[in-house]
GROMACS .gro file of N, CA and C in nm:
model
  540
    1MET      N    1  -0.900  -0.150   5.949
    1MET     CA    2  -0.852  -0.221   5.834
    1MET      C    3  -0.719  -0.160   5.794
    2SER      N    4  -0.622  -0.246   5.779
    2SER     CA    5  -0.489  -0.197   5.747
    2SER      C    6  -0.463  -0.209   5.596
    3THR      N    7  -0.375  -0.124   5.548
    3THR     CA    8  -0.340  -0.129   5.406
    3THR      C    9  -0.234  -0.235   5.386
    4PRO      N   10  -0.244  -0.302   5.272
    4PRO     CA   11  -0.143  -0.407   5.249
    4PRO      C   12  -0.006  -0.343   5.223
    5PRO      N   13   0.098  -0.415   5.257
    5PRO     CA   14   0.232  -0.360   5.234
    5PRO      C   15   0.256  -0.347   5.083
    6PRO      N   16   0.337  -0.251   5.042
    6PRO     CA   17   0.364  -0.236   4.899
    6PRO      C   18   0.434  -0.359   4.843
    7LEU      N   19   0.405  -0.385   4.716
    7LEU     CA   20   0.469  -0.500   4.651
    7LEU      C   21   0.618  -0.472   4.636
    8PRO      N   22   0.698  -0.573   4.658
    8PRO     CA   23   0.842  -0.550   4.642
    8PRO      C   24   0.875  -0.526   4.494
    9GLN      N   25   0.966  -0.436   4.469
    9GLN     CA   26   1.006  -0.406   4.331
    9GLN      C   27   1.146  -0.460   4.310
   10ARG      N   28   1.165  -0.510   4.189
   10ARG     CA   29   1.297  -0.561   4.155
   10ARG      C   30   1.388  -0.444   4.125
   11PRO      N   31   1.507  -0.446   4.179
   11PRO     CA   32   1.599  -0.335   4.157
   11PRO      C   33   1.649  -0.331   4.012
   12GLY      N   34   1.680  -0.211   3.964
   12GLY     CA   35   1.747  -0.197   3.836
   12GLY      C   36   1.659  -0.200   3.713
   13THR      N   37   1.529  -0.176   3.725
   13THR     CA   38   1.444  -0.179   3.605
   13THR      C   39   1.451  -0.048   3.527
   14ARG      N   40   1.506   0.056   3.585
   14ARG     CA   41   1.516   0.184   3.516
   14ARG      C   42   1.603   0.171   3.390
   15GLY      N   43   1.707   0.091   3.394
   15GLY     CA   44   1.794   0.071   3.278
   15GLY      C   45   1.718   0.015   3.160
   16TYR      N   46   1.624  -0.077   3.186
   16TYR     CA   47   1.544  -0.133   3.077
   16TYR      C   48   1.453  -0.027   3.015
   17ALA      N   49   1.402   0.062   3.101
   17ALA     CA   50   1.317   0.170   3.050
   17ALA      C   51   1.400   0.263   2.960
   18ILE      N   52   1.523   0.292   3.001
   18ILE     CA   53   1.610   0.376   2.919
   18ILE      C   54   1.641   0.307   2.787
   19ALA      N   55   1.670   0.178   2.792
   19ALA     CA   56   1.698   0.102   2.670
   19ALA      C   57   1.576   0.103   2.577
   20GLY      N   58   1.458   0.094   2.633
   20GLY     CA   59   1.336   0.100   2.553
   20GLY      C   60   1.318   0.234   2.485
   21VAL      N   61   1.347   0.342   2.558
   21VAL     CA   62   1.336   0.477   2.501
   21VAL      C   63   1.438   0.495   2.389
   22LEU      N   64   1.561   0.448   2.411
   22LEU     CA   65   1.664   0.458   2.307
   22LEU      C   66   1.624   0.379   2.181
   23THR      N   67   1.566   0.262   2.200
   23THR     CA   68   1.520   0.182   2.086
   23THR      C   69   1.408   0.254   2.012
   24ALA      N   70   1.314   0.311   2.086
   24ALA     CA   71   1.205   0.386   2.022
   24ALA      C   72   1.260   0.506   1.944
   25LEU      N   73   1.359   0.575   1.999
   25LEU     CA   74   1.421   0.688   1.927
   25LEU      C   75   1.490   0.640   1.799
   26ALA      N   76   1.557   0.525   1.805
   26ALA     CA   77   1.624   0.470   1.687
   26ALA      C   78   1.523   0.440   1.578
   27VAL      N   79   1.411   0.380   1.614
   27VAL     CA   80   1.306   0.350   1.517
   27VAL      C   81   1.248   0.479   1.461
   28LEU      N   82   1.227   0.578   1.545
   28LEU     CA   83   1.173   0.707   1.500
   28LEU      C   84   1.267   0.774   1.399
   29VAL      N   85   1.397   0.775   1.429
   29VAL     CA   86   1.495   0.835   1.337
   29VAL      C   87   1.491   0.762   1.202
   30ALA      N   88   1.491   0.629   1.205
   30ALA     CA   89   1.490   0.551   1.082
   30ALA      C   90   1.363   0.577   1.001
   31VAL      N   91   1.249   0.585   1.067
   31VAL     CA   92   1.123   0.610   0.997
   31VAL      C   93   1.120   0.750   0.935
   32VAL      N   94   1.165   0.849   1.010
   32VAL     CA   95   1.165   0.987   0.958
   32VAL      C   96   1.255   0.998   0.835
   33VAL      N   97   1.374   0.942   0.842
   33VAL     CA   98   1.466   0.946   0.727
   33VAL      C   99   1.405   0.873   0.608
   34ALA      N  100   1.346   0.756   0.630
   34ALA     CA  101   1.284   0.680   0.522
   34ALA      C  102   1.168   0.756   0.459
   35VAL      N  103   1.087   0.822   0.540
   35VAL     CA  104   0.973   0.898   0.487
   35VAL      C  105   1.022   1.018   0.405
   36VAL      N  106   1.122   1.090   0.454
   36VAL     CA  107   1.174   1.206   0.381
   36VAL      C  108   1.231   1.163   0.246
   37ILE      N  109   1.312   1.059   0.246
   37ILE     CA  110   1.371   1.011   0.120
   37ILE      C  111   1.263   0.955   0.029
   38GLY      N  112   1.170   0.879   0.084
   38GLY     CA  113   1.061   0.821   0.004
   38GLY      C  114   0.973   0.927  -0.061
   39ARG      N  115   0.941   1.032   0.013
   39ARG     CA  116   0.858   1.140  -0.044
   39ARG      C  117   0.932   1.212  -0.155
   40ALA      N  118   1.062   1.231  -0.139
   40ALA     CA  119   1.141   1.299  -0.243
   40ALA      C  120   1.147   1.215  -0.370
   41VAL      N  121   1.167   1.084  -0.353
   41VAL     CA  122   1.176   0.997  -0.470
   41VAL      C  123   1.039   0.979  -0.535
   42ALA      N  124   0.936   0.959  -0.453
   42ALA     CA  125   0.801   0.938  -0.509
   42ALA      C  126   0.745   1.063  -0.572
   43GLY      N  127   0.789   1.179  -0.527
   43GLY     CA  128   0.736   1.304  -0.579
   43GLY      C  129   0.812   1.357  -0.700
   44TYR      N  130   0.895   1.274  -0.760
   44TYR     CA  131   0.976   1.317  -0.873
   44TYR      C  132   0.897   1.296  -1.001
   45ASP      N  133   0.854   1.406  -1.065
   45ASP     CA  134   0.773   1.399  -1.187
   45ASP      C  135   0.852   1.450  -1.306
   46ILE      N  136   0.855   1.370  -1.411
   46ILE     CA  137   0.924   1.407  -1.535
   46ILE      C  138   0.820   1.460  -1.633
   47THR      N  139   0.846   1.579  -1.687
   47THR     CA  140   0.758   1.642  -1.785
   47THR      C  141   0.803   1.600  -1.925
   48PRO      N  142   0.713   1.538  -2.003
   48PRO     CA  143   0.752   1.494  -2.138
   48PRO      C  144   0.781   1.612  -2.230
   49ILE      N  145   0.874   1.592  -2.323
   49ILE     CA  146   0.903   1.691  -2.427
   49ILE      C  147   0.906   1.617  -2.561
   50PRO      N  148   0.860   1.680  -2.668
   50PRO     CA  149   0.855   1.613  -2.798
   50PRO      C  150   0.994   1.601  -2.862
   51ALA      N  151   1.017   1.488  -2.928
   51ALA     CA  152   1.144   1.467  -2.997
   51ALA      C  153   1.147   1.553  -3.124
   52GLY      N  154   1.264   1.607  -3.155
   52GLY     CA  155   1.282   1.682  -3.279
   52GLY      C  156   1.227   1.823  -3.278
   53GLN      N  157   1.177   1.871  -3.166
   53GLN     CA  158   1.123   2.007  -3.157
   53GLN      C  159   1.197   2.084  -3.049
   54ASP      N  160   1.229   2.210  -3.079
   54ASP     CA  161   1.291   2.296  -2.979
   54ASP      C  162   1.192   2.325  -2.867
   55VAL      N  163   1.240   2.317  -2.745
   55VAL     CA  164   1.159   2.347  -2.627
   55VAL      C  165   1.238   2.444  -2.541
   56THR      N  166   1.172   2.546  -2.487
   56THR     CA  167   1.239   2.641  -2.399
   56THR      C  168   1.212   2.600  -2.254
   57ILE      N  169   1.320   2.587  -2.179
   57ILE     CA  170   1.313   2.548  -2.039
   57ILE      C  171   1.381   2.657  -1.956
   58THR      N  172   1.315   2.699  -1.848
   58THR     CA  173   1.371   2.800  -1.759
   58THR      C  174   1.417   2.733  -1.630
   59ILE      N  175   1.539   2.761  -1.592
   59ILE     CA  176   1.594   2.704  -1.468
   59ILE      C  177   1.539   2.782  -1.350
   60GLU      N  178   1.494   2.707  -1.250
   60GLU     CA  179   1.443   2.771  -1.128
   60GLU      C  180   1.552   2.766  -1.021
   61ASP      N  181   1.533   2.685  -0.916
   61ASP     CA  182   1.631   2.685  -0.807
   61ASP      C  183   1.748   2.589  -0.827
   62ARG      N  184   1.737   2.497  -0.923
   62ARG     CA  185   1.848   2.405  -0.951
   62ARG      C  186   1.848   2.365  -1.097
   63ASP      N  187   1.959   2.307  -1.141
   63ASP     CA  188   1.973   2.268  -1.281
   63ASP      C  189   1.864   2.167  -1.320
   64ILE      N  190   1.844   2.152  -1.453
   64ILE     CA  191   1.739   2.065  -1.506
   64ILE      C  192   1.801   1.939  -1.566
   65ALA      N  193   1.749   1.823  -1.526
   65ALA     CA  194   1.793   1.695  -1.582
   65ALA      C  195   1.709   1.662  -1.704
   66LEU      N  196   1.773   1.613  -1.809
   66LEU     CA  197   1.703   1.565  -1.929
   66LEU      C  198   1.704   1.414  -1.926
   67TRP      N  199   1.588   1.355  -1.960
   67TRP     CA  200   1.567   1.211  -1.946
   67TRP      C  201   1.522   1.150  -2.078
   68VAL      N  202   1.553   1.022  -2.097
   68VAL     CA  203   1.507   0.945  -2.212
   68VAL      C  204   1.452   0.812  -2.159
   69ALA      N  205   1.346   0.764  -2.224
   69ALA     CA  206   1.287   0.635  -2.187
   69ALA      C  207   1.265   0.555  -2.314
   70PRO      N  208   1.281   0.425  -2.311
   70PRO     CA  209   1.327   0.345  -2.197
   70PRO      C  210   1.474   0.368  -2.167
   71GLU      N  211   1.517   0.318  -2.053
   71GLU     CA  212   1.650   0.349  -2.002
   71GLU      C  213   1.765   0.307  -2.094
   72MET      N  214   1.749   0.206  -2.176
   72MET     CA  215   1.858   0.160  -2.261
   72MET      C  216   1.853   0.221  -2.402
   73SER      N  217   1.762   0.313  -2.427
   73SER     CA  218   1.752   0.372  -2.560
   73SER      C  219   1.867   0.469  -2.586
   74SER      N  220   1.883   0.506  -2.712
   74SER     CA  221   2.001   0.585  -2.748
   74SER      C  222   1.966   0.724  -2.800
   75GLY      N  223   1.868   0.789  -2.739
   75GLY     CA  224   1.836   0.926  -2.777
   75GLY      C  225   1.938   1.023  -2.722
   76THR      N  226   1.949   1.138  -2.786
   76THR     CA  227   2.043   1.241  -2.741
   76THR      C  228   1.973   1.376  -2.732
   77CYS      N  229   2.027   1.464  -2.652
   77CYS     CA  230   1.972   1.598  -2.637
   77CYS      C  231   2.085   1.700  -2.641
   78SER      N  232   2.048   1.823  -2.680
   78SER     CA  233   2.142   1.935  -2.673
   78SER      C  234   2.069   2.052  -2.607
   79SER      N  235   2.148   2.143  -2.553
   79SER     CA  236   2.091   2.258  -2.484
   79SER      C  237   2.181   2.379  -2.507
   80THR      N  238   2.119   2.493  -2.538
   80THR     CA  239   2.194   2.618  -2.553
   80THR      C  240   2.123   2.727  -2.475
   81LEU      N  241   2.203   2.821  -2.428
   81LEU     CA  242   2.147   2.937  -2.361
   81LEU      C  243   2.065   3.013  -2.465
   82GLU      N  244   1.940   3.044  -2.431
   82GLU     CA  245   1.849   3.106  -2.527
   82GLU      C  246   1.908   3.234  -2.585
   83GLY      N  247   1.901   3.244  -2.720
   83GLY     CA  248   1.951   3.361  -2.788
   83GLY      C  249   2.101   3.355  -2.818
   84THR      N  250   2.167   3.247  -2.778
   84THR     CA  251   2.311   3.233  -2.804
   84THR      C  252   2.335   3.093  -2.861
   85GLN      N  253   2.457   3.064  -2.892
   85GLN     CA  254   2.496   2.929  -2.934
   85GLN      C  255   2.579   2.860  -2.827
   86THR      N  256   2.576   2.913  -2.705
   86THR     CA  257   2.655   2.859  -2.594
   86THR      C  258   2.589   2.732  -2.541
   87SER      N  259   2.661   2.621  -2.547
   87SER     CA  260   2.610   2.495  -2.497
   87SER      C  261   2.599   2.500  -2.344
   88THR      N  262   2.488   2.452  -2.293
   88THR     CA  263   2.467   2.450  -2.147
   88THR      C  264   2.437   2.310  -2.096
   89LEU      N  265   2.470   2.209  -2.177
   89LEU     CA  266   2.441   2.071  -2.138
   89LEU      C  267   2.565   2.007  -2.078
   90GLY      N  268   2.553   1.964  -1.955
   90GLY     CA  269   2.662   1.894  -1.887
   90GLY      C  270   2.619   1.752  -1.855
   91SER      N  271   2.714   1.672  -1.811
   91SER     CA  272   2.684   1.532  -1.780
   91SER      C  273   2.650   1.510  -1.634
   92GLY      N  274   2.681   1.605  -1.548
   92GLY     CA  275   2.654   1.587  -1.406
   92GLY      C  276   2.762   1.503  -1.341
   93THR      N  277   2.740   1.466  -1.216
   93THR     CA  278   2.840   1.388  -1.143
   93THR      C  279   2.828   1.239  -1.168
   94ALA      N  280   2.715   1.193  -1.217
   94ALA     CA  281   2.697   1.051  -1.248
   94ALA      C  282   2.671   1.040  -1.397
   95ASP      N  283   2.730   0.938  -1.460
   95ASP     CA  284   2.714   0.922  -1.604
   95ASP      C  285   2.567   0.905  -1.642
   96ARG      N  286   2.504   0.800  -1.596
   96ARG     CA  287   2.364   0.775  -1.628
   96ARG      C  288   2.296   0.718  -1.505
   97ILE      N  289   2.198   0.789  -1.455
   97ILE     CA  290   2.118   0.736  -1.345
   97ILE      C  291   1.978   0.712  -1.397
   98THR      N  292   1.902   0.630  -1.327
   98THR     CA  293   1.767   0.598  -1.372
   98THR      C  294   1.667   0.627  -1.262
   99VAL      N  295   1.544   0.661  -1.305
   99VAL     CA  296   1.430   0.676  -1.215
   99VAL      C  297   1.309   0.616  -1.286
  100THR      N  298   1.208   0.583  -1.208
  100THR     CA  299   1.085   0.532  -1.265
  100THR      C  300   0.975   0.633  -1.238
  101ASP      N  301   0.903   0.672  -1.343
  101ASP     CA  302   0.794   0.767  -1.332
  101ASP      C  303   0.695   0.739  -1.444
  102GLY      N  304   0.569   0.737  -1.412
  102GLY     CA  305   0.466   0.718  -1.513
  102GLY      C  306   0.474   0.583  -1.582
  103GLY      N  307   0.521   0.481  -1.512
  103GLY     CA  308   0.531   0.347  -1.569
  103GLY      C  309   0.650   0.327  -1.661
  104LEU      N  310   0.736   0.428  -1.675
  104LEU     CA  311   0.855   0.418  -1.759
  104LEU      C  312   0.980   0.428  -1.673
  105THR      N  313   1.085   0.358  -1.713
  105THR     CA  314   1.214   0.375  -1.649
  105THR      C  315   1.295   0.468  -1.737
  106TRP      N  316   1.332   0.582  -1.679
  106TRP     CA  317   1.401   0.689  -1.750
  106TRP      C  318   1.549   0.686  -1.716
  107ALA      N  319   1.633   0.721  -1.813
  107ALA     CA  320   1.777   0.737  -1.791
  107ALA      C  321   1.813   0.883  -1.815
  108ARG      N  322   1.894   0.939  -1.726
  108ARG     CA  323   1.937   1.077  -1.743
  108ARG      C  324   2.040   1.083  -1.855
  109VAL      N  325   2.019   1.174  -1.951
  109VAL     CA  326   2.111   1.189  -2.063
  109VAL      C  327   2.194   1.317  -2.053
  110GLY      N  328   2.162   1.404  -1.960
  110GLY     CA  329   2.238   1.526  -1.944
  110GLY      C  330   2.171   1.621  -1.847
  111ILE      N  331   2.242   1.729  -1.815
  111ILE     CA  332   2.191   1.829  -1.722
  111ILE      C  333   2.206   1.966  -1.786
  112VAL      N  334   2.094   2.038  -1.792
  112VAL     CA  335   2.096   2.176  -1.841
  112VAL      C  336   2.143   2.261  -1.724
  113GLU      N  337   2.260   2.324  -1.742
  113GLU     CA  338   2.322   2.400  -1.634
  113GLU      C  339   2.312   2.549  -1.661
  114GLY      N  340   2.279   2.625  -1.557
  114GLY     CA  341   2.268   2.770  -1.571
  114GLY      C  342   2.227   2.834  -1.441
  115VAL      N  343   2.219   2.964  -1.444
  115VAL     CA  344   2.178   3.039  -1.325
  115VAL      C  345   2.026   3.042  -1.315
  116PRO      N  346   1.972   3.052  -1.195
  116PRO     CA  347   1.827   3.060  -1.181
  116PRO      C  348   1.770   3.175  -1.265
  117GLY      N  349   1.661   3.145  -1.336
  117GLY     CA  350   1.596   3.243  -1.421
  117GLY      C  351   1.643   3.240  -1.565
  118SER      N  352   1.751   3.168  -1.594
  118SER     CA  353   1.800   3.163  -1.731
  118SER      C  354   1.715   3.066  -1.814
  119SER      N  355   1.694   3.101  -1.942
  119SER     CA  356   1.614   3.018  -2.033
  119SER      C  357   1.706   2.947  -2.130
  120HIS      N  358   1.672   2.824  -2.161
  120HIS     CA  359   1.756   2.739  -2.245
  120HIS      C  360   1.671   2.672  -2.352
  121THR      N  361   1.727   2.661  -2.472
  121THR     CA  362   1.660   2.591  -2.582
  121THR      C  363   1.712   2.449  -2.583
  122VAL      N  364   1.619   2.353  -2.571
  122VAL     CA  365   1.655   2.211  -2.566
  122VAL      C  366   1.600   2.143  -2.691
  123LEU      N  367   1.683   2.057  -2.750
  123LEU     CA  368   1.642   1.978  -2.866
  123LEU      C  369   1.687   1.835  -2.842
  124CYS      N  370   1.592   1.742  -2.846
  124CYS     CA  371   1.622   1.600  -2.825
  124CYS      C  372   1.594   1.525  -2.955
  125SER      N  373   1.683   1.433  -2.989
  125SER     CA  374   1.672   1.358  -3.113
  125SER      C  375   1.656   1.210  -3.085
  126ASP      N  376   1.565   1.148  -3.157
  126ASP     CA  377   1.532   1.006  -3.143
  126ASP      C  378   1.613   0.927  -3.245
  127VAL      N  379   1.675   0.818  -3.199
  127VAL     CA  380   1.751   0.732  -3.289
  127VAL      C  381   1.665   0.615  -3.335
  128GLY      N  382   1.543   0.604  -3.288
  128GLY     CA  383   1.452   0.500  -3.333
  128GLY      C  384   1.396   0.413  -3.223
  129ASP      N  385   1.464   0.404  -3.110
  129ASP     CA  386   1.416   0.316  -3.003
  129ASP      C  387   1.367   0.393  -2.880
  130VAL      N  388   1.347   0.523  -2.893
  130VAL     CA  389   1.304   0.607  -2.781
  130VAL      C  390   1.153   0.613  -2.775
  131GLN      N  391   1.099   0.593  -2.655
  131GLN     CA  392   0.955   0.609  -2.634
  131GLN      C  393   0.921   0.752  -2.596
  132ALA      N  394   1.010   0.816  -2.517
  132ALA     CA  395   0.980   0.951  -2.470
  132ALA      C  396   1.106   1.021  -2.421
  133PHE      N  397   1.104   1.154  -2.431
  133PHE     CA  398   1.204   1.241  -2.369
  133PHE      C  399   1.132   1.321  -2.262
  134GLY      N  400   1.206   1.370  -2.163
  134GLY     CA  401   1.144   1.452  -2.060
  134GLY      C  402   1.247   1.532  -1.984
  135PHE      N  403   1.197   1.620  -1.897
  135PHE     CA  404   1.285   1.700  -1.811
  135PHE      C  405   1.223   1.715  -1.674
  136ALA      N  406   1.309   1.741  -1.577
  136ALA     CA  407   1.269   1.764  -1.438
  136ALA      C  408   1.387   1.825  -1.365
  137PRO      N  409   1.363   1.890  -1.251
  137PRO     CA  410   1.476   1.939  -1.173
  137PRO      C  411   1.574   1.824  -1.145
  138ASN      N  412   1.703   1.854  -1.152
  138ASN     CA  413   1.804   1.751  -1.131
  138ASN      C  414   1.792   1.694  -0.990
  139PRO      N  415   1.781   1.562  -0.977
  139PRO     CA  416   1.767   1.503  -0.843
  139PRO      C  417   1.892   1.525  -0.760
  140ARG      N  418   1.871   1.545  -0.633
  140ARG     CA  419   1.983   1.568  -0.541
  140ARG      C  420   2.017   1.436  -0.472
  141ILE      N  421   2.070   1.346  -0.549
  141ILE     CA  422   2.096   1.211  -0.499
  141ILE      C  423   2.198   1.211  -0.386
  142GLY      N  424   2.302   1.290  -0.400
  142GLY     CA  425   2.404   1.295  -0.296
  142GLY      C  426   2.346   1.334  -0.161
  143ARG      N  427   2.252   1.427  -0.163
  143ARG     CA  428   2.188   1.472  -0.039
  143ARG      C  429   2.116   1.357   0.030
  144TYR      N  430   2.046   1.274  -0.049
  144TYR     CA  431   1.970   1.165   0.010
  144TYR      C  432   2.059   1.049   0.053
  145VAL      N  433   2.170   1.028  -0.016
  145VAL     CA  434   2.266   0.927   0.028
  145VAL      C  435   2.325   0.967   0.162
  146VAL      N  436   2.367   1.093   0.173
  146VAL     CA  437   2.424   1.141   0.300
  146VAL      C  438   2.320   1.135   0.410
  147MET      N  439   2.197   1.177   0.379
  147MET     CA  440   2.090   1.173   0.479
  147MET      C  441   2.066   1.030   0.527
  148GLY      N  442   2.064   0.936   0.433
  148GLY     CA  443   2.044   0.795   0.469
  148GLY      C  444   2.157   0.741   0.555
  149LEU      N  445   2.281   0.775   0.518
  149LEU     CA  446   2.396   0.728   0.596
  149LEU      C  447   2.398   0.789   0.736
  150VAL      N  448   2.373   0.918   0.746
  150VAL     CA  449   2.373   0.984   0.877
  150VAL      C  450   2.257   0.931   0.962
  151GLY      N  451   2.137   0.924   0.903
  151GLY     CA  452   2.022   0.874   0.978
  151GLY      C  453   2.041   0.729   1.021
  152GLY      N  454   2.094   0.647   0.930
  152GLY     CA  455   2.121   0.507   0.965
  152GLY      C  456   2.227   0.496   1.074
  153GLY      N  457   2.329   0.582   1.066
  153GLY     CA  458   2.433   0.581   1.168
  153GLY      C  459   2.380   0.620   1.305
  154ILE      N  460   2.297   0.723   1.307
  154ILE     CA  461   2.237   0.767   1.434
  154ILE      C  462   2.148   0.657   1.491
  155ALA      N  463   2.064   0.598   1.405
  155ALA     CA  464   1.976   0.490   1.452
  155ALA      C  465   2.060   0.372   1.503
  156GLY      N  466   2.167   0.339   1.433
  156GLY     CA  467   2.253   0.229   1.476
  156GLY      C  468   2.319   0.258   1.611
  157LEU      N  469   2.367   0.381   1.629
  157LEU     CA  470   2.428   0.417   1.757
  157LEU      C  471   2.327   0.412   1.871
  158LEU      N  472   2.205   0.458   1.843
  158LEU     CA  473   2.101   0.452   1.946
  158LEU      C  474   2.069   0.307   1.983
  159LEU      N  475   2.063   0.220   1.883
  159LEU     CA  476   2.037   0.077   1.911
  159LEU      C  477   2.153   0.015   1.989
  160LEU      N  478   2.274   0.050   1.952
  160LEU     CA  479   2.391  -0.001   2.024
  160LEU      C  480   2.388   0.046   2.170
  161ALA      N  481   2.357   0.173   2.192
  161ALA     CA  482   2.347   0.226   2.328
  161ALA      C  483   2.236   0.155   2.406
  162ALA      N  484   2.123   0.130   2.340
  162ALA     CA  485   2.013   0.059   2.407
  162ALA      C  486   2.057  -0.082   2.447
  163PHE      N  487   2.129  -0.150   2.357
  163PHE     CA  488   2.176  -0.286   2.387
  163PHE      C  489   2.272  -0.283   2.506
  164ILE      N  490   2.365  -0.187   2.506
  164ILE     CA  491   2.462  -0.180   2.615
  164ILE      C  492   2.394  -0.150   2.748
  165VAL      N  493   2.300  -0.056   2.748
  165VAL     CA  494   2.227  -0.023   2.872
  165VAL      C  495   2.149  -0.146   2.921
  166ALA      N  496   2.081  -0.215   2.830
  166ALA     CA  497   2.006  -0.335   2.871
  166ALA      C  498   2.100  -0.444   2.922
  167LEU      N  499   2.214  -0.462   2.857
  167LEU     CA  500   2.311  -0.563   2.900
  167LEU      C  501   2.366  -0.532   3.038
  168VAL      N  502   2.407  -0.407   3.059
  168VAL     CA  503   2.460  -0.366   3.189
  168VAL      C  504   2.352  -0.381   3.297
  169THR      N  505   2.231  -0.341   3.264
  169THR     CA  506   2.121  -0.355   3.361
  169THR      C  507   2.099  -0.502   3.396
  170GLY      N  508   2.098  -0.587   3.297
  170GLY     CA  509   2.079  -0.730   3.322
  170GLY      C  510   2.191  -0.789   3.405
  171LEU      N  511   2.316  -0.750   3.377
  171LEU     CA  512   2.428  -0.801   3.454
  171LEU      C  513   2.422  -0.753   3.600
  172ARG      N  514   2.385  -0.629   3.620
  172ARG     CA  515   2.373  -0.576   3.757
  172ARG      C  516   2.261  -0.646   3.834
  173ARG      N  517   2.151  -0.670   3.765
  173ARG     CA  518   2.037  -0.735   3.832
  173ARG      C  519   2.070  -0.878   3.867
  174SER      N  520   2.149  -0.944   3.783
  174SER     CA  521   2.180  -1.085   3.811
  174SER      C  522   2.275  -1.100   3.931
  175ARG      N  523   2.346  -0.995   3.964
  175ARG     CA  524   2.439  -1.000   4.077
  175ARG      C  525   2.375  -0.958   4.208
  176ARG      N  526   2.258  -0.894   4.203
  176ARG     CA  527   2.189  -0.850   4.325
  176ARG      C  528   2.099  -0.962   4.375
  177PRO      N  529   2.096  -0.977   4.504
  177PRO     CA  530   2.001  -1.075   4.557
  177PRO      C  531   1.859  -1.021   4.543
  178GLY      N  532   1.769  -1.102   4.499
  178GLY     CA  533   1.630  -1.061   4.484
  178GLY      C  534   1.559  -1.061   4.616
  179PRO      N  535   1.434  -1.011   4.619
  179PRO     CA  536   1.358  -1.009   4.744
  179PRO      C  537   1.324  -1.152   4.787
  180ALA      N  538   1.322  -1.174   4.914
  180ALA     CA  539   1.296  -1.308   4.967
  180ALA      C  540   1.150  -1.338   4.973
   0.00000   0.00000   0.00000
């Protein structure tokens, strides 16, 4: 009994496999970037602080953002280095950004700036339309914008490379005579 001859293979299928791998890598890069950014945004918790009462906040690894809800309310906050009258409240690089946490949309009203380990006295005042004040580590929005742009760029380049490899493979295969 003889073995059957091997089935003829179409030339040039390796390029399609490479294009498939490049596409899978592009999807993987996009998913990883989306998960990292999503976890950072979803894990952002604002700690409520009472209006009209001094609260002591200690800076850890980054400055502290002060928030007011709802986002269009007109509450204000002040911050001083504990034990001094030195103001430590800055506006940050963006005038007012918003986040959603606990069913409320919060607007950033300022950033308590200082060195790690420094304690600050914060006082927030309600003008009448404020539901809540709060604080949390200042979000690193620039970092996530850059990460999204770089990740999107890498994914786009991988997809472009996959398209070019598949196109070249298809053109080469169309010019070769197939098996008879």
